């Protein structure tokens, strides 16, 4: 779906600068059609899995609520809404329910077990901040007093959270989204702030030599100092790891006062195929090699001297 023509719930965190995946600058460039996100197959598989599991998580949510004695009815699924005043503000609500007579927005999330620590205890509003922004955006477009967030962590850990309407936060989000849209209309990009932003903005050098001012020279000196400190820390870490491994020998687990404090276990043996060597052994023609050869932009490494 083309998301260039509007601001949706998943854009809210990026606009606020709290998205773990996207900066305001990157979102702006996507909206004006100048940045096409690279396809990450692993991330695409995660999203596809989430879409497949969403109906199952909704069913689990309803069962959970009913088992706690609530009267539950699903009234809408994946319905899209437009803001009554500004049609570029839109939201798609995963599920809408009536719980004990109260209409509630619902968001469904599937979460890797590695991110479980970001989610609080069952029944609290302790969810990742970027998801809170999405939920409040939804409550702005489809006004209700609260929303429910069902997060399936792994295969069977369902955590149900409630997020109450916070009008002050919603007003702030709305203000930021309007400002961001005005940037799009007026072609005024936000400042680049992440390494990804800089990499996109200055992909190739022009072979120029630049004279540093005092501020830039000071930044380089500060960076040089931090890199030297980091190198010393890496050497210390290597030294400590070596000492610990020397003591462990062929043990795979290290225990202290009944708690596991370190592991040094062998991975299972596996196999890998050297596809490049295999292809060359078949004696392909130069034309065939050219057919499957793609241009690759050279890297632009940053090195600090001294």
PDB file of C-alpha atoms in Angstrom:
ATOM      1  CA  UNK A   1       0.000   0.000   0.000  1.00  0.00           C
ATOM      2  CA  UNK A   2       1.303   3.450  -0.943  1.00  0.00           C
ATOM      3  CA  UNK A   3       1.772   5.365   2.305  1.00  0.00           C
ATOM      4  CA  UNK A   4       3.149   8.570   0.753  1.00  0.00           C
ATOM      5  CA  UNK A   5      -0.130  10.489   0.766  1.00  0.00           C
ATOM      6  CA  UNK A   6      -0.893  10.400   4.482  1.00  0.00           C
ATOM      7  CA  UNK A   7       0.385   9.961   8.023  1.00  0.00           C
ATOM      8  CA  UNK A   8      -0.600   6.713   9.699  1.00  0.00           C
ATOM      9  CA  UNK A   9      -0.226   5.257  13.157  1.00  0.00           C
ATOM     10  CA  UNK A  10       3.058   3.533  12.390  1.00  0.00           C
ATOM     11  CA  UNK A  11       4.522   6.931  11.376  1.00  0.00           C
ATOM     12  CA  UNK A  12       3.845   8.575  14.741  1.00  0.00           C
ATOM     13  CA  UNK A  13       6.926   7.221  16.534  1.00  0.00           C
ATOM     14  CA  UNK A  14       9.259   8.235  13.694  1.00  0.00           C
ATOM     15  CA  UNK A  15       7.832  11.767  13.671  1.00  0.00           C
ATOM     16  CA  UNK A  16       8.406  11.999  17.438  1.00  0.00           C
ATOM     17  CA  UNK A  17      11.949  10.687  17.046  1.00  0.00           C
ATOM     18  CA  UNK A  18      11.331   7.571  19.188  1.00  0.00           C
ATOM     19  CA  UNK A  19      11.107   4.891  16.504  1.00  0.00           C
ATOM     20  CA  UNK A  20      13.730   2.115  16.776  1.00  0.00           C
ATOM     21  CA  UNK A  21      13.538   1.606  13.000  1.00  0.00           C
ATOM     22  CA  UNK A  22      13.203   4.982  11.312  1.00  0.00           C
ATOM     23  CA  UNK A  23      14.340   8.585  11.824  1.00  0.00           C
ATOM     24  CA  UNK A  24      12.222  11.679  11.045  1.00  0.00           C
ATOM     25  CA  UNK A  25      14.540  12.421   8.112  1.00  0.00           C
ATOM     26  CA  UNK A  26      14.115   8.923   6.646  1.00  0.00           C
ATOM     27  CA  UNK A  27      10.324   9.096   7.032  1.00  0.00           C
ATOM     28  CA  UNK A  28      10.275  12.513   5.343  1.00  0.00           C
ATOM     29  CA  UNK A  29      12.321  11.221   2.400  1.00  0.00           C
ATOM     30  CA  UNK A  30       9.950   8.257   2.044  1.00  0.00           C
ATOM     31  CA  UNK A  31       6.901  10.534   2.034  1.00  0.00           C
ATOM     32  CA  UNK A  32       8.326  12.756  -0.709  1.00  0.00           C
ATOM     33  CA  UNK A  33       9.296   9.695  -2.747  1.00  0.00           C
ATOM     34  CA  UNK A  34      13.074  10.127  -2.537  1.00  0.00           C
ATOM     35  CA  UNK A  35      13.890   7.184  -0.265  1.00  0.00           C
ATOM     36  CA  UNK A  36      12.912   3.613  -0.962  1.00  0.00           C
ATOM     37  CA  UNK A  37      13.570   1.386   2.023  1.00  0.00           C
ATOM     38  CA  UNK A  38      15.819  -1.549   1.219  1.00  0.00           C
ATOM     39  CA  UNK A  39      14.036  -4.880   1.410  1.00  0.00           C
ATOM     40  CA  UNK A  40      15.167  -6.753   4.506  1.00  0.00           C
ATOM     41  CA  UNK A  41      14.116 -10.353   3.958  1.00  0.00           C
ATOM     42  CA  UNK A  42      14.352 -11.205   7.650  1.00  0.00           C
ATOM     43  CA  UNK A  43      12.190  -8.238   8.622  1.00  0.00           C
ATOM     44  CA  UNK A  44       9.723  -9.016   5.820  1.00  0.00           C
ATOM     45  CA  UNK A  45       9.379 -12.564   7.156  1.00  0.00           C
ATOM     46  CA  UNK A  46       8.689 -11.190  10.625  1.00  0.00           C
ATOM     47  CA  UNK A  47       5.972  -8.867   9.276  1.00  0.00           C
ATOM     48  CA  UNK A  48       4.444 -11.673   7.195  1.00  0.00           C
ATOM     49  CA  UNK A  49       4.379 -13.938  10.231  1.00  0.00           C
ATOM     50  CA  UNK A  50       2.673 -11.187  12.230  1.00  0.00           C
ATOM     51  CA  UNK A  51      -0.031 -10.791   9.587  1.00  0.00           C
ATOM     52  CA  UNK A  52      -0.656 -14.541   9.527  1.00  0.00           C
ATOM     53  CA  UNK A  53      -0.808 -14.763  13.315  1.00  0.00           C
ATOM     54  CA  UNK A  54      -3.027 -11.702  13.836  1.00  0.00           C
ATOM     55  CA  UNK A  55      -6.363 -13.604  13.608  1.00  0.00           C
ATOM     56  CA  UNK A  56      -5.018 -16.212  16.018  1.00  0.00           C
ATOM     57  CA  UNK A  57      -3.878 -13.553  18.511  1.00  0.00           C
ATOM     58  CA  UNK A  58      -7.300 -11.875  18.302  1.00  0.00           C
ATOM     59  CA  UNK A  59      -8.935 -15.229  19.090  1.00  0.00           C
ATOM     60  CA  UNK A  60      -6.533 -15.750  21.996  1.00  0.00           C
ATOM     61  CA  UNK A  61      -7.328 -12.242  23.278  1.00  0.00           C
ATOM     62  CA  UNK A  62     -11.069 -12.830  23.205  1.00  0.00           C
ATOM     63  CA  UNK A  63     -10.660 -16.186  24.965  1.00  0.00           C
ATOM     64  CA  UNK A  64      -8.448 -14.572  27.608  1.00  0.00           C
ATOM     65  CA  UNK A  65     -10.945 -11.794  28.288  1.00  0.00           C
ATOM     66  CA  UNK A  66     -13.890 -14.183  28.439  1.00  0.00           C
ATOM     67  CA  UNK A  67     -12.031 -16.512  30.797  1.00  0.00           C
ATOM     68  CA  UNK A  68     -11.609 -13.510  33.125  1.00  0.00           C
ATOM     69  CA  UNK A  69     -15.370 -13.028  33.136  1.00  0.00           C
ATOM     70  CA  UNK A  70     -15.669 -10.181  30.616  1.00  0.00           C
ATOM     71  CA  UNK A  71     -18.441  -9.883  28.053  1.00  0.00           C
ATOM     72  CA  UNK A  72     -16.642  -9.444  24.713  1.00  0.00           C
ATOM     73  CA  UNK A  73     -17.797  -8.736  21.158  1.00  0.00           C
ATOM     74  CA  UNK A  74     -15.724  -7.935  18.062  1.00  0.00           C
ATOM     75  CA  UNK A  75     -17.343  -5.109  16.087  1.00  0.00           C
ATOM     76  CA  UNK A  76     -14.677  -4.277  13.434  1.00  0.00           C
ATOM     77  CA  UNK A  77     -11.461  -5.717  12.007  1.00  0.00           C
ATOM     78  CA  UNK A  78      -8.727  -3.769  10.194  1.00  0.00           C
ATOM     79  CA  UNK A  79     -10.956  -0.796   9.456  1.00  0.00           C
ATOM     80  CA  UNK A  80      -9.356   2.412   8.170  1.00  0.00           C
ATOM     81  CA  UNK A  81     -10.380   5.827   9.426  1.00  0.00           C
ATOM     82  CA  UNK A  82      -9.747   9.407   8.292  1.00  0.00           C
ATOM     83  CA  UNK A  83      -9.425  12.335  10.662  1.00  0.00           C
ATOM     84  CA  UNK A  84     -12.623  14.433  10.377  1.00  0.00           C
ATOM     85  CA  UNK A  85     -10.632  17.664  10.010  1.00  0.00           C
ATOM     86  CA  UNK A  86      -7.384  16.684   8.236  1.00  0.00           C
ATOM     87  CA  UNK A  87      -7.683  13.910   5.677  1.00  0.00           C
ATOM     88  CA  UNK A  88      -3.915  13.295   5.618  1.00  0.00           C
ATOM     89  CA  UNK A  89      -4.164  11.942   9.183  1.00  0.00           C
ATOM     90  CA  UNK A  90      -5.378   8.349   9.037  1.00  0.00           C
ATOM     91  CA  UNK A  91      -5.389   5.210  11.121  1.00  0.00           C
ATOM     92  CA  UNK A  92      -6.067   1.518  10.672  1.00  0.00           C
ATOM     93  CA  UNK A  93      -7.304  -0.178  13.842  1.00  0.00           C
ATOM     94  CA  UNK A  94      -6.414  -3.878  14.045  1.00  0.00           C
ATOM     95  CA  UNK A  95      -9.535  -4.834  15.972  1.00  0.00           C
ATOM     96  CA  UNK A  96     -12.373  -2.982  17.691  1.00  0.00           C
ATOM     97  CA  UNK A  97     -14.179  -4.586  20.570  1.00  0.00           C
ATOM     98  CA  UNK A  98     -16.994  -4.015  23.003  1.00  0.00           C
ATOM     99  CA  UNK A  99     -15.859  -5.136  26.459  1.00  0.00           C
ATOM    100  CA  UNK A 100     -18.538  -5.028  29.139  1.00  0.00           C
ATOM    101  CA  UNK A 101     -20.418  -2.446  27.077  1.00  0.00           C
ATOM    102  CA  UNK A 102     -17.381  -0.220  26.433  1.00  0.00           C
ATOM    103  CA  UNK A 103     -16.058   0.276  22.897  1.00  0.00           C
ATOM    104  CA  UNK A 104     -12.270  -0.118  22.784  1.00  0.00           C
ATOM    105  CA  UNK A 105      -9.604   0.172  20.073  1.00  0.00           C
ATOM    106  CA  UNK A 106      -7.319  -2.847  19.812  1.00  0.00           C
ATOM    107  CA  UNK A 107      -3.769  -3.336  18.543  1.00  0.00           C
ATOM    108  CA  UNK A 108      -2.257  -6.766  17.904  1.00  0.00           C
ATOM    109  CA  UNK A 109       1.486  -7.389  18.153  1.00  0.00           C
ATOM    110  CA  UNK A 110       3.673 -10.466  17.725  1.00  0.00           C
ATOM    111  CA  UNK A 111       6.928 -10.146  19.632  1.00  0.00           C
ATOM    112  CA  UNK A 112      10.148 -12.121  19.564  1.00  0.00           C
ATOM    113  CA  UNK A 113      11.081 -13.569  22.970  1.00  0.00           C
ATOM    114  CA  UNK A 114      14.302 -11.522  22.837  1.00  0.00           C
ATOM    115  CA  UNK A 115      12.171  -8.356  23.175  1.00  0.00           C
ATOM    116  CA  UNK A 116       9.998  -9.689  26.016  1.00  0.00           C
ATOM    117  CA  UNK A 117      11.766  -7.465  28.570  1.00  0.00           C
ATOM    118  CA  UNK A 118      10.339  -4.396  26.820  1.00  0.00           C
ATOM    119  CA  UNK A 119       6.810  -5.448  27.813  1.00  0.00           C
ATOM    120  CA  UNK A 120       5.483  -5.049  31.347  1.00  0.00           C
ATOM    121  CA  UNK A 121       3.256  -7.238  33.437  1.00  0.00           C
ATOM    122  CA  UNK A 122      -0.171  -8.347  32.283  1.00  0.00           C
ATOM    123  CA  UNK A 123      -2.850  -5.660  32.644  1.00  0.00           C
ATOM    124  CA  UNK A 124      -0.450  -2.696  32.879  1.00  0.00           C
ATOM    125  CA  UNK A 125       0.154   0.071  30.327  1.00  0.00           C
ATOM    126  CA  UNK A 126       3.871  -0.785  30.209  1.00  0.00           C
ATOM    127  CA  UNK A 127       4.445  -1.273  26.492  1.00  0.00           C
ATOM    128  CA  UNK A 128       7.278   0.037  24.265  1.00  0.00           C
ATOM    129  CA  UNK A 129       7.007   3.810  23.858  1.00  0.00           C
ATOM    130  CA  UNK A 130       6.875   3.651  20.051  1.00  0.00           C
ATOM    131  CA  UNK A 131       3.786   1.438  20.284  1.00  0.00           C
ATOM    132  CA  UNK A 132       2.206   3.827  22.783  1.00  0.00           C
ATOM    133  CA  UNK A 133       2.571   6.583  20.175  1.00  0.00           C
ATOM    134  CA  UNK A 134       0.803   4.391  17.612  1.00  0.00           C
ATOM    135  CA  UNK A 135      -2.024   3.610  20.036  1.00  0.00           C
ATOM    136  CA  UNK A 136      -2.539   7.268  20.957  1.00  0.00           C
ATOM    137  CA  UNK A 137      -2.560   8.187  17.263  1.00  0.00           C
ATOM    138  CA  UNK A 138      -5.369   5.658  16.811  1.00  0.00           C
ATOM    139  CA  UNK A 139      -7.287   7.117  19.753  1.00  0.00           C
ATOM    140  CA  UNK A 140      -6.920  10.535  18.108  1.00  0.00           C
ATOM    141  CA  UNK A 141      -8.410   9.401  14.783  1.00  0.00           C
ATOM    142  CA  UNK A 142     -10.988   7.012  16.260  1.00  0.00           C
ATOM    143  CA  UNK A 143     -11.704   8.635  19.634  1.00  0.00           C
ATOM    144  CA  UNK A 144     -12.310   6.257  22.532  1.00  0.00           C
ATOM    145  CA  UNK A 145     -11.407   6.326  26.201  1.00  0.00           C
ATOM    146  CA  UNK A 146      -8.809   3.589  25.986  1.00  0.00           C
ATOM    147  CA  UNK A 147      -7.229   0.906  23.860  1.00  0.00           C
ATOM    148  CA  UNK A 148      -6.198  -2.680  24.431  1.00  0.00           C
ATOM    149  CA  UNK A 149      -2.881  -4.053  23.193  1.00  0.00           C
ATOM    150  CA  UNK A 150      -2.460  -7.818  22.871  1.00  0.00           C
ATOM    151  CA  UNK A 151       1.162  -8.916  22.477  1.00  0.00           C
ATOM    152  CA  UNK A 152       1.943 -12.545  21.698  1.00  0.00           C
ATOM    153  CA  UNK A 153       5.502 -13.121  22.865  1.00  0.00           C
ATOM    154  CA  UNK A 154       6.954 -16.204  21.266  1.00  0.00           C
ATOM    155  CA  UNK A 155       4.359 -18.921  20.775  1.00  0.00           C
ATOM    156  CA  UNK A 156       2.231 -18.895  23.911  1.00  0.00           C
ATOM    157  CA  UNK A 157       2.965 -15.883  26.151  1.00  0.00           C
ATOM    158  CA  UNK A 158       0.004 -13.557  25.563  1.00  0.00           C
ATOM    159  CA  UNK A 159       0.188 -10.271  27.448  1.00  0.00           C
ATOM    160  CA  UNK A 160      -2.826  -7.975  27.522  1.00  0.00           C
ATOM    161  CA  UNK A 161      -2.248  -4.291  28.203  1.00  0.00           C
ATOM    162  CA  UNK A 162      -4.594  -1.314  28.462  1.00  0.00           C
ATOM    163  CA  UNK A 163      -3.621   2.227  27.406  1.00  0.00           C
ATOM    164  CA  UNK A 164      -5.859   5.033  28.667  1.00  0.00           C
ATOM    165  CA  UNK A 165      -6.589   8.075  26.559  1.00  0.00           C
ATOM    166  CA  UNK A 166      -4.126  10.879  27.365  1.00  0.00           C
ATOM    167  CA  UNK A 167      -5.474  14.021  25.731  1.00  0.00           C
ATOM    168  CA  UNK A 168      -2.365  16.112  26.441  1.00  0.00           C
ATOM    169  CA  UNK A 169      -0.167  13.501  24.745  1.00  0.00           C
ATOM    170  CA  UNK A 170      -2.606  13.210  21.847  1.00  0.00           C
ATOM    171  CA  UNK A 171      -2.614  16.998  21.367  1.00  0.00           C
ATOM    172  CA  UNK A 172       1.197  16.962  21.311  1.00  0.00           C
ATOM    173  CA  UNK A 173       1.281  14.110  18.776  1.00  0.00           C
ATOM    174  CA  UNK A 174      -1.265  15.879  16.580  1.00  0.00           C
ATOM    175  CA  UNK A 175       0.762  19.106  16.681  1.00  0.00           C
ATOM    176  CA  UNK A 176       3.969  17.269  15.716  1.00  0.00           C
ATOM    177  CA  UNK A 177       2.236  15.394  12.894  1.00  0.00           C
ATOM    178  CA  UNK A 178       0.771  18.602  11.448  1.00  0.00           C
ATOM    179  CA  UNK A 179       4.218  20.246  11.607  1.00  0.00           C
ATOM    180  CA  UNK A 180       5.738  17.230   9.888  1.00  0.00           C
ATOM    181  CA  UNK A 181       3.128  17.269   7.125  1.00  0.00           C
ATOM    182  CA  UNK A 182       3.778  20.973   6.553  1.00  0.00           C
ATOM    183  CA  UNK A 183       7.446  20.075   6.080  1.00  0.00           C
ATOM    184  CA  UNK A 184       6.401  17.601   3.382  1.00  0.00           C
ATOM    185  CA  UNK A 185       4.201  20.154   1.649  1.00  0.00           C
ATOM    186  CA  UNK A 186       6.882  22.870   1.797  1.00  0.00           C
ATOM    187  CA  UNK A 187       9.754  20.455   1.037  1.00  0.00           C
ATOM    188  CA  UNK A 188      11.589  21.312   4.271  1.00  0.00           C
ATOM    189  CA  UNK A 189      13.324  18.131   5.440  1.00  0.00           C
ATOM    190  CA  UNK A 190      14.167  17.652   9.116  1.00  0.00           C
ATOM    191  CA  UNK A 191      17.820  17.507  10.065  1.00  0.00           C
ATOM    192  CA  UNK A 192      19.581  14.176   9.429  1.00  0.00           C
ATOM    193  CA  UNK A 193      20.494  12.701  12.817  1.00  0.00           C
ATOM    194  CA  UNK A 194      21.436   9.037  12.358  1.00  0.00           C
ATOM    195  CA  UNK A 195      24.285   7.229  10.570  1.00  0.00           C
ATOM    196  CA  UNK A 196      21.719   5.884   8.083  1.00  0.00           C
ATOM    197  CA  UNK A 197      20.585   9.458   7.326  1.00  0.00           C
ATOM    198  CA  UNK A 198      24.156  10.603   6.675  1.00  0.00           C
ATOM    199  CA  UNK A 199      24.930   7.536   4.554  1.00  0.00           C
ATOM    200  CA  UNK A 200      21.934   8.304   2.327  1.00  0.00           C
ATOM    201  CA  UNK A 201      22.560  12.050   2.157  1.00  0.00           C
ATOM    202  CA  UNK A 202      26.254  11.808   1.232  1.00  0.00           C
ATOM    203  CA  UNK A 203      26.584   8.477  -0.552  1.00  0.00           C
ATOM    204  CA  UNK A 204      29.613   9.435  -2.691  1.00  0.00           C
ATOM    205  CA  UNK A 205      32.423  11.919  -2.199  1.00  0.00           C
ATOM    206  CA  UNK A 206      33.360  14.561  -4.780  1.00  0.00           C
ATOM    207  CA  UNK A 207      37.124  14.257  -4.295  1.00  0.00           C
ATOM    208  CA  UNK A 208      37.348  17.629  -2.541  1.00  0.00           C
ATOM    209  CA  UNK A 209      39.685  18.663   0.267  1.00  0.00           C
ATOM    210  CA  UNK A 210      38.080  20.593   3.124  1.00  0.00           C
ATOM    211  CA  UNK A 211      39.810  22.805   5.711  1.00  0.00           C
ATOM    212  CA  UNK A 212      38.533  22.099   9.228  1.00  0.00           C
ATOM    213  CA  UNK A 213      37.566  24.930  11.567  1.00  0.00           C
ATOM    214  CA  UNK A 214      38.312  24.770  15.298  1.00  0.00           C
ATOM    215  CA  UNK A 215      34.982  23.100  16.125  1.00  0.00           C
ATOM    216  CA  UNK A 216      35.407  20.338  13.531  1.00  0.00           C
ATOM    217  CA  UNK A 217      39.017  19.722  14.553  1.00  0.00           C
ATOM    218  CA  UNK A 218      37.881  19.461  18.186  1.00  0.00           C
ATOM    219  CA  UNK A 219      35.220  16.900  17.239  1.00  0.00           C
ATOM    220  CA  UNK A 220      37.835  14.813  15.431  1.00  0.00           C
ATOM    221  CA  UNK A 221      40.125  14.962  18.463  1.00  0.00           C
ATOM    222  CA  UNK A 222      37.261  13.934  20.765  1.00  0.00           C
ATOM    223  CA  UNK A 223      36.392  11.018  18.480  1.00  0.00           C
ATOM    224  CA  UNK A 224      40.036   9.947  18.330  1.00  0.00           C
ATOM    225  CA  UNK A 225      40.142   9.832  22.132  1.00  0.00           C
ATOM    226  CA  UNK A 226      36.954   7.755  22.373  1.00  0.00           C
ATOM    227  CA  UNK A 227      38.235   5.303  19.753  1.00  0.00           C
ATOM    228  CA  UNK A 228      41.473   4.851  21.706  1.00  0.00           C
ATOM    229  CA  UNK A 229      39.450   4.223  24.873  1.00  0.00           C
ATOM    230  CA  UNK A 230      37.253   1.728  23.025  1.00  0.00           C
ATOM    231  CA  UNK A 231      40.314  -0.090  21.701  1.00  0.00           C
ATOM    232  CA  UNK A 232      41.750  -0.347  25.224  1.00  0.00           C
ATOM    233  CA  UNK A 233      38.427  -1.722  26.479  1.00  0.00           C
ATOM    234  CA  UNK A 234      38.319  -4.285  23.661  1.00  0.00           C
ATOM    235  CA  UNK A 235      41.825  -5.438  24.571  1.00  0.00           C
ATOM    236  CA  UNK A 236      40.837  -5.707  28.249  1.00  0.00           C
ATOM    237  CA  UNK A 237      37.719  -7.697  27.316  1.00  0.00           C
ATOM    238  CA  UNK A 238      39.783 -10.089  25.197  1.00  0.00           C
ATOM    239  CA  UNK A 239      42.225 -10.546  28.088  1.00  0.00           C
ATOM    240  CA  UNK A 240      39.438 -11.329  30.583  1.00  0.00           C
ATOM    241  CA  UNK A 241      37.701 -13.724  28.171  1.00  0.00           C
ATOM    242  CA  UNK A 242      40.980 -15.567  27.629  1.00  0.00           C
ATOM    243  CA  UNK A 243      41.569 -15.930  31.381  1.00  0.00           C
ATOM    244  CA  UNK A 244      38.029 -17.230  31.970  1.00  0.00           C
ATOM    245  CA  UNK A 245      38.211 -19.700  29.072  1.00  0.00           C
ATOM    246  CA  UNK A 246      41.596 -20.944  30.332  1.00  0.00           C
ATOM    247  CA  UNK A 247      40.018 -21.720  33.706  1.00  0.00           C
ATOM    248  CA  UNK A 248      36.896 -23.338  32.165  1.00  0.00           C
ATOM    249  CA  UNK A 249      38.824 -25.622  29.839  1.00  0.00           C
ATOM    250  CA  UNK A 250      36.357 -28.045  28.261  1.00  0.00           C
ATOM    251  CA  UNK A 251      33.454 -27.093  30.564  1.00  0.00           C
ATOM    252  CA  UNK A 252      30.422 -25.628  28.781  1.00  0.00           C
ATOM    253  CA  UNK A 253      28.680 -23.901  31.731  1.00  0.00           C
ATOM    254  CA  UNK A 254      30.093 -21.844  34.609  1.00  0.00           C
ATOM    255  CA  UNK A 255      28.043 -21.706  37.830  1.00  0.00           C
ATOM    256  CA  UNK A 256      28.421 -19.488  40.908  1.00  0.00           C
ATOM    257  CA  UNK A 257      26.294 -19.878  44.045  1.00  0.00           C
ATOM    258  CA  UNK A 258      23.734 -21.851  42.084  1.00  0.00           C
ATOM    259  CA  UNK A 259      23.449 -19.324  39.238  1.00  0.00           C
ATOM    260  CA  UNK A 260      24.691 -19.648  35.669  1.00  0.00           C
ATOM    261  CA  UNK A 261      27.196 -16.824  35.052  1.00  0.00           C
ATOM    262  CA  UNK A 262      28.818 -17.880  31.763  1.00  0.00           C
ATOM    263  CA  UNK A 263      28.564 -20.448  28.964  1.00  0.00           C
ATOM    264  CA  UNK A 264      31.119 -21.688  26.475  1.00  0.00           C
ATOM    265  CA  UNK A 265      29.277 -24.347  24.527  1.00  0.00           C
ATOM    266  CA  UNK A 266      29.936 -25.716  21.057  1.00  0.00           C
ATOM    267  CA  UNK A 267      27.444 -24.967  18.296  1.00  0.00           C
ATOM    268  CA  UNK A 268      25.993 -27.877  16.384  1.00  0.00           C
ATOM    269  CA  UNK A 269      27.955 -28.881  13.312  1.00  0.00           C
ATOM    270  CA  UNK A 270      26.376 -27.745  10.060  1.00  0.00           C
ATOM    271  CA  UNK A 271      26.974 -27.542   6.351  1.00  0.00           C
ATOM    272  CA  UNK A 272      27.323 -24.705   3.914  1.00  0.00           C
ATOM    273  CA  UNK A 273      27.466 -24.610   0.127  1.00  0.00           C
ATOM    274  CA  UNK A 274      30.088 -22.540  -1.700  1.00  0.00           C
ATOM    275  CA  UNK A 275      27.749 -21.450  -4.502  1.00  0.00           C
ATOM    276  CA  UNK A 276      30.340 -19.193  -6.124  1.00  0.00           C
ATOM    277  CA  UNK A 277      32.893 -21.999  -6.537  1.00  0.00           C
ATOM    278  CA  UNK A 278      30.168 -24.354  -7.706  1.00  0.00           C
ATOM    279  CA  UNK A 279      29.034 -21.908 -10.379  1.00  0.00           C
ATOM    280  CA  UNK A 280      32.599 -21.324 -11.611  1.00  0.00           C
ATOM    281  CA  UNK A 281      33.226 -25.085 -11.820  1.00  0.00           C
ATOM    282  CA  UNK A 282      30.475 -25.278 -14.453  1.00  0.00           C
ATOM    283  CA  UNK A 283      32.560 -23.038 -16.777  1.00  0.00           C
ATOM    284  CA  UNK A 284      29.932 -20.361 -17.465  1.00  0.00           C
ATOM    285  CA  UNK A 285      30.429 -18.104 -20.464  1.00  0.00           C
ATOM    286  CA  UNK A 286      31.361 -14.445 -20.071  1.00  0.00           C
ATOM    287  CA  UNK A 287      27.902 -13.483 -21.378  1.00  0.00           C
ATOM    288  CA  UNK A 288      26.206 -15.616 -18.726  1.00  0.00           C
ATOM    289  CA  UNK A 289      28.384 -14.116 -15.984  1.00  0.00           C
ATOM    290  CA  UNK A 290      27.514 -10.592 -17.180  1.00  0.00           C
ATOM    291  CA  UNK A 291      23.831 -11.504 -17.186  1.00  0.00           C
ATOM    292  CA  UNK A 292      23.935 -12.179 -13.441  1.00  0.00           C
ATOM    293  CA  UNK A 293      26.366  -9.408 -12.519  1.00  0.00           C
ATOM    294  CA  UNK A 294      24.865  -6.391 -10.777  1.00  0.00           C
ATOM    295  CA  UNK A 295      26.465  -3.017 -10.225  1.00  0.00           C
ATOM    296  CA  UNK A 296      27.427  -2.362  -6.623  1.00  0.00           C
ATOM    297  CA  UNK A 297      28.079   1.083  -5.232  1.00  0.00           C
ATOM    298  CA  UNK A 298      31.402   1.378  -3.461  1.00  0.00           C
ATOM    299  CA  UNK A 299      31.489   1.863   0.297  1.00  0.00           C
ATOM    300  CA  UNK A 300      32.516   5.182   1.805  1.00  0.00           C
ATOM    301  CA  UNK A 301      34.467   4.292   4.974  1.00  0.00           C
ATOM    302  CA  UNK A 302      35.161   7.009   7.541  1.00  0.00           C
ATOM    303  CA  UNK A 303      38.671   6.893   9.062  1.00  0.00           C
ATOM    304  CA  UNK A 304      39.995   9.192  11.777  1.00  0.00           C
ATOM    305  CA  UNK A 305      43.722   9.931  11.423  1.00  0.00           C
ATOM    306  CA  UNK A 306      46.307  10.396  14.136  1.00  0.00           C
TER     307      UNK A 306
END
